[in-house]
Amino acid sequence: MSLPRLRLEDCTFDGTLWHISAQEAHHLVRVRRCYTGSLAEGLLNGETVTLKLECRGEDVFAHEISRQTEIEFPPKTELLLAVLKNDQMDEALRFCAETCVSVIHLLDCERSVPRYCGERLSAKMMRWNKILCEATKQAGAALPPVINKPLSVADFNFESLPSQRLAALLSPHAAPLRMVKISKHTAIAIGPEGDWSPFESTVLLQNGFQPVSLGRRIMRASTAVAASCAMIAAMYEDEG
């Protein structure tokens, strides 16, 4: 059975002892039923920290036993994701953390229903980062995916992407994703409900994206994220 996990970004460390944040302390004691002497796994900036807990009333402290840098195994996956409705977006982000996506590039697509800007966008970015951090505790990932603010397809800088570029497109020329040889560094684009607009599909193709199919069924966008990213991780074969 795995150890209880917590994020350490909001906890404090004096060089000897960790003071666990109130939210994480509540989860450890009230939900996971931890007590003085229990072991836990802290996640911080790409490192996994083994902790021994010390409970003092409502306060929880932890002694650091060991620290290990998380090894990144290929493939490195960057996801171009259309902004989705609330529940779809939340699910998609959780799947990203669980399937080891490294970077999420959000796209404001023509058929994206939600439109965020200003303070509303800032609030959403905070919420989405929190979801990613929480999902890493389930997945045991020391570093959450980086998530970038939404851009339109026309404004996106495709030069920053790896050379292998795949896009889930409703196209007669789409190759089954299971037949594609996955590179160490790859990008996959998942559009909104209703698929990409003709203009967006053209821009993706002009920027080197290969159309791929995830199967015969029409999936919800969040399901497509889970299926494509999990397949990419599972199909990669290290030739080194």
PDB file of C-alpha atoms in Angstrom:
ATOM      1  CA  MET A   1       0.000   0.000   0.000  1.00  0.00           C
ATOM      2  CA  SER A   2       1.382   3.413  -0.963  1.00  0.00           C
ATOM      3  CA  LEU A   3       2.167   6.069   1.628  1.00  0.00           C
ATOM      4  CA  PRO A   4      -0.160   9.068   2.087  1.00  0.00           C
ATOM      5  CA  ARG A   5       1.001  11.853  -0.231  1.00  0.00           C
ATOM      6  CA  LEU A   6       1.012  15.620   0.208  1.00  0.00           C
ATOM      7  CA  ARG A   7       2.263  18.674  -1.664  1.00  0.00           C
ATOM      8  CA  LEU A   8       4.912  20.647   0.220  1.00  0.00           C
ATOM      9  CA  GLU A   9       4.721  23.986  -1.659  1.00  0.00           C
ATOM     10  CA  ASP A  10       2.567  25.592   1.067  1.00  0.00           C
ATOM     11  CA  CYS A  11       4.442  23.936   3.951  1.00  0.00           C
ATOM     12  CA  THR A  12       7.432  25.528   5.711  1.00  0.00           C
ATOM     13  CA  PHE A  13      10.825  23.991   6.479  1.00  0.00           C
ATOM     14  CA  ASP A  14      13.250  25.374   9.070  1.00  0.00           C
ATOM     15  CA  GLY A  15      16.109  23.112   8.070  1.00  0.00           C
ATOM     16  CA  THR A  16      15.162  20.456  10.590  1.00  0.00           C
ATOM     17  CA  LEU A  17      11.401  20.166  10.711  1.00  0.00           C
ATOM     18  CA  TRP A  18       8.561  20.606   8.237  1.00  0.00           C
ATOM     19  CA  HIS A  19       5.437  22.465   9.425  1.00  0.00           C
ATOM     20  CA  ILE A  20       2.608  20.994   7.368  1.00  0.00           C
ATOM     21  CA  SER A  21      -0.011  23.405   6.016  1.00  0.00           C
ATOM     22  CA  ALA A  22      -3.473  23.337   7.619  1.00  0.00           C
ATOM     23  CA  GLN A  23      -5.143  21.874   4.528  1.00  0.00           C
ATOM     24  CA  GLU A  24      -2.626  19.057   4.122  1.00  0.00           C
ATOM     25  CA  ALA A  25      -2.629  18.409   7.892  1.00  0.00           C
ATOM     26  CA  HIS A  26      -6.422  18.051   7.892  1.00  0.00           C
ATOM     27  CA  HIS A  27      -6.245  15.550   5.032  1.00  0.00           C
ATOM     28  CA  LEU A  28      -3.489  13.510   6.699  1.00  0.00           C
ATOM     29  CA  VAL A  29      -5.168  13.314  10.109  1.00  0.00           C
ATOM     30  CA  ARG A  30      -8.898  13.386   9.346  1.00  0.00           C
ATOM     31  CA  VAL A  31      -8.981  11.568   6.012  1.00  0.00           C
ATOM     32  CA  ARG A  32      -5.909   9.309   5.975  1.00  0.00           C
ATOM     33  CA  ARG A  33      -5.997   8.719   9.756  1.00  0.00           C
ATOM     34  CA  CYS A  34      -2.280   9.414  10.204  1.00  0.00           C
ATOM     35  CA  TYR A  35      -0.719   9.797  13.671  1.00  0.00           C
ATOM     36  CA  THR A  36       2.649  10.528  15.266  1.00  0.00           C
ATOM     37  CA  GLY A  37       5.137   8.123  13.777  1.00  0.00           C
ATOM     38  CA  SER A  38       3.251   7.628  10.503  1.00  0.00           C
ATOM     39  CA  LEU A  39       5.267   7.851   7.303  1.00  0.00           C
ATOM     40  CA  ALA A  40       4.172  10.067   4.408  1.00  0.00           C
ATOM     41  CA  GLU A  41       5.464  11.044   1.003  1.00  0.00           C
ATOM     42  CA  GLY A  42       5.968  14.729   0.245  1.00  0.00           C
ATOM     43  CA  LEU A  43       6.082  16.030  -3.339  1.00  0.00           C
ATOM     44  CA  LEU A  44       8.049  19.181  -4.143  1.00  0.00           C
ATOM     45  CA  ASN A  45       9.694  20.632  -7.276  1.00  0.00           C
ATOM     46  CA  GLY A  46      10.429  17.299  -8.903  1.00  0.00           C
ATOM     47  CA  GLU A  47      11.579  15.622  -5.682  1.00  0.00           C
ATOM     48  CA  THR A  48       9.980  12.960  -3.485  1.00  0.00           C
ATOM     49  CA  VAL A  49      10.547  13.475   0.243  1.00  0.00           C
ATOM     50  CA  THR A  50       9.974  10.679   2.763  1.00  0.00           C
ATOM     51  CA  LEU A  51       8.571  12.142   6.011  1.00  0.00           C
ATOM     52  CA  LYS A  52       7.887  10.905   9.550  1.00  0.00           C
ATOM     53  CA  LEU A  53       4.924  12.752  11.042  1.00  0.00           C
ATOM     54  CA  GLU A  54       4.618  14.340  14.459  1.00  0.00           C
ATOM     55  CA  CYS A  55       1.081  15.417  15.461  1.00  0.00           C
ATOM     56  CA  ARG A  56       0.690  18.150  18.101  1.00  0.00           C
ATOM     57  CA  GLY A  57      -3.020  18.818  18.452  1.00  0.00           C
ATOM     58  CA  GLU A  58      -4.189  20.601  15.316  1.00  0.00           C
ATOM     59  CA  ASP A  59      -0.608  21.126  14.119  1.00  0.00           C
ATOM     60  CA  VAL A  60       1.273  18.505  12.154  1.00  0.00           C
ATOM     61  CA  PHE A  61       5.055  18.519  11.773  1.00  0.00           C
ATOM     62  CA  ALA A  62       7.319  16.145   9.877  1.00  0.00           C
ATOM     63  CA  HIS A  63      10.921  15.003  10.100  1.00  0.00           C
ATOM     64  CA  GLU A  64      12.595  14.531   6.734  1.00  0.00           C
ATOM     65  CA  ILE A  65      14.020  11.028   6.392  1.00  0.00           C
ATOM     66  CA  SER A  66      15.185  11.034   2.787  1.00  0.00           C
ATOM     67  CA  ARG A  67      14.870  12.967  -0.455  1.00  0.00           C
ATOM     68  CA  GLN A  68      15.054  11.680  -4.020  1.00  0.00           C
ATOM     69  CA  THR A  69      14.879  13.455  -7.373  1.00  0.00           C
ATOM     70  CA  GLU A  70      12.200  12.022  -9.625  1.00  0.00           C
ATOM     71  CA  ILE A  71      13.617  10.490 -12.801  1.00  0.00           C
ATOM     72  CA  GLU A  72      11.857  11.635 -15.964  1.00  0.00           C
ATOM     73  CA  PHE A  73      11.207   8.744 -18.297  1.00  0.00           C
ATOM     74  CA  PRO A  74      10.393   9.328 -21.964  1.00  0.00           C
ATOM     75  CA  PRO A  75       8.306  10.156 -23.792  1.00  0.00           C
ATOM     76  CA  LYS A  76       8.026  13.824 -22.918  1.00  0.00           C
ATOM     77  CA  THR A  77       4.526  14.805 -23.984  1.00  0.00           C
ATOM     78  CA  GLU A  78       3.237  18.302 -24.657  1.00  0.00           C
ATOM     79  CA  LEU A  79      -0.532  18.642 -24.971  1.00  0.00           C
ATOM     80  CA  LEU A  80      -2.270  21.328 -27.009  1.00  0.00           C
ATOM     81  CA  LEU A  81      -5.734  21.404 -25.455  1.00  0.00           C
ATOM     82  CA  ALA A  82      -8.782  23.451 -26.377  1.00  0.00           C
ATOM     83  CA  VAL A  83     -10.384  25.246 -23.427  1.00  0.00           C
ATOM     84  CA  LEU A  84     -13.285  23.029 -22.335  1.00  0.00           C
ATOM     85  CA  LYS A  85     -16.378  23.370 -20.158  1.00  0.00           C
ATOM     86  CA  ASN A  86     -15.830  23.134 -16.395  1.00  0.00           C
ATOM     87  CA  ASP A  87     -16.319  19.409 -15.746  1.00  0.00           C
ATOM     88  CA  GLN A  88     -14.613  18.405 -18.986  1.00  0.00           C
ATOM     89  CA  MET A  89     -11.663  20.682 -18.248  1.00  0.00           C
ATOM     90  CA  ASP A  90     -11.251  19.383 -14.708  1.00  0.00           C
ATOM     91  CA  GLU A  91     -11.269  15.764 -15.901  1.00  0.00           C
ATOM     92  CA  ALA A  92      -8.826  16.483 -18.730  1.00  0.00           C
ATOM     93  CA  LEU A  93      -6.346  18.132 -16.361  1.00  0.00           C
ATOM     94  CA  ARG A  94      -6.473  15.222 -13.920  1.00  0.00           C
ATOM     95  CA  PHE A  95      -5.781  12.829 -16.773  1.00  0.00           C
ATOM     96  CA  CYS A  96      -2.797  14.982 -17.806  1.00  0.00           C
ATOM     97  CA  ALA A  97      -1.181  14.593 -14.390  1.00  0.00           C
ATOM     98  CA  GLU A  98      -1.893  10.860 -14.302  1.00  0.00           C
ATOM     99  CA  THR A  99      -0.451  10.192 -17.775  1.00  0.00           C
ATOM    100  CA  CYS A 100       2.745  12.230 -17.230  1.00  0.00           C
ATOM    101  CA  VAL A 101       2.045  15.128 -19.592  1.00  0.00           C
ATOM    102  CA  SER A 102       4.828  17.673 -19.044  1.00  0.00           C
ATOM    103  CA  VAL A 103       3.328  20.842 -20.583  1.00  0.00           C
ATOM    104  CA  ILE A 104      -0.253  21.881 -21.360  1.00  0.00           C
ATOM    105  CA  HIS A 105      -0.727  24.588 -23.989  1.00  0.00           C
ATOM    106  CA  LEU A 106      -4.289  25.892 -23.745  1.00  0.00           C
ATOM    107  CA  LEU A 107      -5.984  27.036 -26.937  1.00  0.00           C
ATOM    108  CA  ASP A 108      -8.921  29.414 -27.311  1.00  0.00           C
ATOM    109  CA  CYS A 109     -10.630  27.676 -30.204  1.00  0.00           C
ATOM    110  CA  GLU A 110     -13.452  28.982 -32.365  1.00  0.00           C
ATOM    111  CA  ARG A 111     -15.756  26.274 -31.015  1.00  0.00           C
ATOM    112  CA  SER A 112     -14.628  26.563 -27.392  1.00  0.00           C
ATOM    113  CA  VAL A 113     -17.704  27.539 -25.374  1.00  0.00           C
ATOM    114  CA  PRO A 114     -15.942  29.076 -22.315  1.00  0.00           C
ATOM    115  CA  ARG A 115     -14.257  32.460 -22.818  1.00  0.00           C
ATOM    116  CA  TYR A 116     -11.990  33.717 -20.062  1.00  0.00           C
ATOM    117  CA  CYS A 117     -10.033  36.946 -19.688  1.00  0.00           C
ATOM    118  CA  GLY A 118      -8.783  39.324 -17.002  1.00  0.00           C
ATOM    119  CA  GLU A 119      -9.569  38.412 -13.381  1.00  0.00           C
ATOM    120  CA  ARG A 120     -11.778  35.524 -14.439  1.00  0.00           C
ATOM    121  CA  LEU A 121      -8.905  33.950 -16.362  1.00  0.00           C
ATOM    122  CA  SER A 122      -6.532  34.502 -13.423  1.00  0.00           C
ATOM    123  CA  ALA A 123      -8.991  32.736 -11.107  1.00  0.00           C
ATOM    124  CA  LYS A 124      -9.344  29.866 -13.553  1.00  0.00           C
ATOM    125  CA  MET A 125      -5.572  29.477 -13.912  1.00  0.00           C
ATOM    126  CA  MET A 126      -5.256  29.260 -10.116  1.00  0.00           C
ATOM    127  CA  ARG A 127      -7.999  26.622 -10.014  1.00  0.00           C
ATOM    128  CA  TRP A 128      -6.465  24.605 -12.865  1.00  0.00           C
ATOM    129  CA  ASN A 129      -3.022  24.651 -11.242  1.00  0.00           C
ATOM    130  CA  LYS A 130      -4.587  23.466  -7.989  1.00  0.00           C
ATOM    131  CA  ILE A 131      -6.314  20.585  -9.778  1.00  0.00           C
ATOM    132  CA  LEU A 132      -3.016  19.550 -11.357  1.00  0.00           C
ATOM    133  CA  CYS A 133      -1.214  19.649  -8.002  1.00  0.00           C
ATOM    134  CA  GLU A 134      -3.945  17.609  -6.312  1.00  0.00           C
ATOM    135  CA  ALA A 135      -3.876  15.059  -9.131  1.00  0.00           C
ATOM    136  CA  THR A 136      -0.135  14.523  -8.668  1.00  0.00           C
ATOM    137  CA  LYS A 137      -0.846  13.161  -5.183  1.00  0.00           C
ATOM    138  CA  GLN A 138      -3.033  10.448  -6.689  1.00  0.00           C
ATOM    139  CA  ALA A 139      -0.505   9.732  -9.436  1.00  0.00           C
ATOM    140  CA  GLY A 140       2.615  10.007  -7.273  1.00  0.00           C
ATOM    141  CA  ALA A 141       4.154  12.585  -9.615  1.00  0.00           C
ATOM    142  CA  ALA A 142       6.628  14.921  -7.927  1.00  0.00           C
ATOM    143  CA  LEU A 143       6.189  17.673 -10.515  1.00  0.00           C
ATOM    144  CA  PRO A 144       2.812  18.806 -11.874  1.00  0.00           C
ATOM    145  CA  PRO A 145       2.449  19.652 -15.561  1.00  0.00           C
ATOM    146  CA  VAL A 146       3.148  23.255 -16.558  1.00  0.00           C
ATOM    147  CA  ILE A 147      -0.038  24.913 -17.844  1.00  0.00           C
ATOM    148  CA  ASN A 148       0.113  27.950 -20.114  1.00  0.00           C
ATOM    149  CA  LYS A 149      -2.541  30.621 -20.584  1.00  0.00           C
ATOM    150  CA  PRO A 150      -4.901  30.214 -23.555  1.00  0.00           C
ATOM    151  CA  LEU A 151      -3.931  31.526 -26.974  1.00  0.00           C
ATOM    152  CA  SER A 152      -5.781  31.331 -30.263  1.00  0.00           C
ATOM    153  CA  VAL A 153      -4.458  28.893 -32.845  1.00  0.00           C
ATOM    154  CA  ALA A 154      -3.508  31.895 -35.017  1.00  0.00           C
ATOM    155  CA  ASP A 155      -1.383  33.403 -32.203  1.00  0.00           C
ATOM    156  CA  PHE A 156       0.287  30.204 -31.026  1.00  0.00           C
ATOM    157  CA  ASN A 157       4.063  29.824 -31.505  1.00  0.00           C
ATOM    158  CA  PHE A 158       4.400  26.392 -33.104  1.00  0.00           C
ATOM    159  CA  GLU A 159       8.195  26.737 -33.396  1.00  0.00           C
ATOM    160  CA  SER A 160       8.494  25.880 -29.691  1.00  0.00           C
ATOM    161  CA  LEU A 161       7.048  22.396 -30.202  1.00  0.00           C
ATOM    162  CA  PRO A 162       8.942  19.150 -30.828  1.00  0.00           C
ATOM    163  CA  SER A 163       9.241  17.853 -34.383  1.00  0.00           C
ATOM    164  CA  GLN A 164       6.736  15.037 -33.851  1.00  0.00           C
ATOM    165  CA  ARG A 165       3.312  16.659 -33.890  1.00  0.00           C
ATOM    166  CA  LEU A 166       0.076  14.694 -33.769  1.00  0.00           C
ATOM    167  CA  ALA A 167      -3.489  16.003 -33.890  1.00  0.00           C
ATOM    168  CA  ALA A 168      -6.753  14.181 -33.223  1.00  0.00           C
ATOM    169  CA  LEU A 169      -8.655  15.208 -36.356  1.00  0.00           C
ATOM    170  CA  LEU A 170     -11.841  13.914 -37.943  1.00  0.00           C
ATOM    171  CA  SER A 171     -10.149  13.265 -41.273  1.00  0.00           C
ATOM    172  CA  PRO A 172     -10.219  10.398 -43.814  1.00  0.00           C
ATOM    173  CA  HIS A 173      -6.418  10.656 -43.864  1.00  0.00           C
ATOM    174  CA  ALA A 174      -6.020  10.156 -40.106  1.00  0.00           C
ATOM    175  CA  ALA A 175      -3.771   7.242 -39.165  1.00  0.00           C
ATOM    176  CA  PRO A 176      -4.660   5.130 -36.109  1.00  0.00           C
ATOM    177  CA  LEU A 177      -2.600   6.470 -33.208  1.00  0.00           C
ATOM    178  CA  ARG A 178      -1.676   2.897 -32.256  1.00  0.00           C
ATOM    179  CA  MET A 179       0.208   2.611 -35.572  1.00  0.00           C
ATOM    180  CA  VAL A 180       2.384   5.703 -35.009  1.00  0.00           C
ATOM    181  CA  LYS A 181       5.981   5.313 -33.804  1.00  0.00           C
ATOM    182  CA  ILE A 182       6.263   7.600 -30.777  1.00  0.00           C
ATOM    183  CA  SER A 183       9.333   9.834 -30.367  1.00  0.00           C
ATOM    184  CA  LYS A 184      11.041  10.749 -27.096  1.00  0.00           C
ATOM    185  CA  HIS A 185       9.492  14.228 -27.304  1.00  0.00           C
ATOM    186  CA  THR A 186       6.075  14.567 -28.885  1.00  0.00           C
ATOM    187  CA  ALA A 187       3.114  16.939 -29.086  1.00  0.00           C
ATOM    188  CA  ILE A 188      -0.542  15.916 -29.316  1.00  0.00           C
ATOM    189  CA  ALA A 189      -3.411  18.325 -30.061  1.00  0.00           C
ATOM    190  CA  ILE A 190      -6.947  17.705 -28.786  1.00  0.00           C
ATOM    191  CA  GLY A 191      -9.710  20.037 -29.954  1.00  0.00           C
ATOM    192  CA  PRO A 192     -12.979  21.187 -28.382  1.00  0.00           C
ATOM    193  CA  GLU A 193     -16.360  19.473 -28.396  1.00  0.00           C
ATOM    194  CA  GLY A 194     -17.443  19.728 -32.036  1.00  0.00           C
ATOM    195  CA  ASP A 195     -13.854  19.377 -33.287  1.00  0.00           C
ATOM    196  CA  TRP A 196     -11.508  21.970 -34.746  1.00  0.00           C
ATOM    197  CA  SER A 197     -12.813  24.598 -37.139  1.00  0.00           C
ATOM    198  CA  PRO A 198     -11.721  24.281 -40.805  1.00  0.00           C
ATOM    199  CA  PHE A 199      -9.312  27.203 -40.288  1.00  0.00           C
ATOM    200  CA  GLU A 200      -7.758  25.611 -37.186  1.00  0.00           C
ATOM    201  CA  SER A 201      -7.389  22.232 -38.917  1.00  0.00           C
ATOM    202  CA  THR A 202      -5.621  23.939 -41.822  1.00  0.00           C
ATOM    203  CA  VAL A 203      -3.236  25.786 -39.497  1.00  0.00           C
ATOM    204  CA  LEU A 204      -2.357  22.566 -37.659  1.00  0.00           C
ATOM    205  CA  LEU A 205      -1.671  20.731 -40.911  1.00  0.00           C
ATOM    206  CA  GLN A 206       0.417  23.635 -42.230  1.00  0.00           C
ATOM    207  CA  ASN A 207       2.524  23.463 -39.060  1.00  0.00           C
ATOM    208  CA  GLY A 208       3.450  19.818 -39.452  1.00  0.00           C
ATOM    209  CA  PHE A 209       0.716  18.058 -37.462  1.00  0.00           C
ATOM    210  CA  GLN A 210      -0.069  14.508 -38.526  1.00  0.00           C
ATOM    211  CA  PRO A 211      -3.806  13.641 -38.313  1.00  0.00           C
ATOM    212  CA  VAL A 212      -4.415  10.656 -36.025  1.00  0.00           C
ATOM    213  CA  SER A 213      -7.482   8.676 -35.051  1.00  0.00           C
ATOM    214  CA  LEU A 214      -8.268   7.379 -31.563  1.00  0.00           C
ATOM    215  CA  GLY A 215     -10.736   4.770 -32.789  1.00  0.00           C
ATOM    216  CA  ARG A 216     -14.154   4.454 -34.363  1.00  0.00           C
ATOM    217  CA  ARG A 217     -16.130   5.966 -31.495  1.00  0.00           C
ATOM    218  CA  ILE A 218     -16.619   9.707 -31.039  1.00  0.00           C
ATOM    219  CA  MET A 219     -15.103  10.582 -27.648  1.00  0.00           C
ATOM    220  CA  ARG A 220     -15.671  13.477 -25.330  1.00  0.00           C
ATOM    221  CA  ALA A 221     -12.663  15.796 -25.299  1.00  0.00           C
ATOM    222  CA  SER A 222     -11.569  14.747 -21.801  1.00  0.00           C
ATOM    223  CA  THR A 223     -11.799  11.073 -22.795  1.00  0.00           C
ATOM    224  CA  ALA A 224      -9.695  11.830 -25.864  1.00  0.00           C
ATOM    225  CA  VAL A 225      -7.042  13.394 -23.605  1.00  0.00           C
ATOM    226  CA  ALA A 226      -6.951  10.306 -21.387  1.00  0.00           C
ATOM    227  CA  ALA A 227      -6.895   7.870 -24.324  1.00  0.00           C
ATOM    228  CA  SER A 228      -4.286   9.672 -26.427  1.00  0.00           C
ATOM    229  CA  CYS A 229      -1.837  10.559 -23.644  1.00  0.00           C
ATOM    230  CA  ALA A 230      -2.062   7.097 -22.064  1.00  0.00           C
ATOM    231  CA  MET A 231      -1.502   5.463 -25.461  1.00  0.00           C
ATOM    232  CA  ILE A 232       1.525   7.659 -26.156  1.00  0.00           C
ATOM    233  CA  ALA A 233       3.062   6.736 -22.791  1.00  0.00           C
ATOM    234  CA  ALA A 234       2.338   3.034 -23.253  1.00  0.00           C
ATOM    235  CA  MET A 235       3.461   2.754 -26.876  1.00  0.00           C
ATOM    236  CA  TYR A 236       6.842   4.475 -26.562  1.00  0.00           C
ATOM    237  CA  GLU A 237       9.743   2.073 -27.067  1.00  0.00           C
ATOM    238  CA  ASP A 238      13.178   3.163 -25.860  1.00  0.00           C
ATOM    239  CA  GLU A 239      15.745   2.271 -28.495  1.00  0.00           C
ATOM    240  CA  GLY A 240      18.675   3.343 -26.314  1.00  0.00           C
TER     241      GLY A 240
END
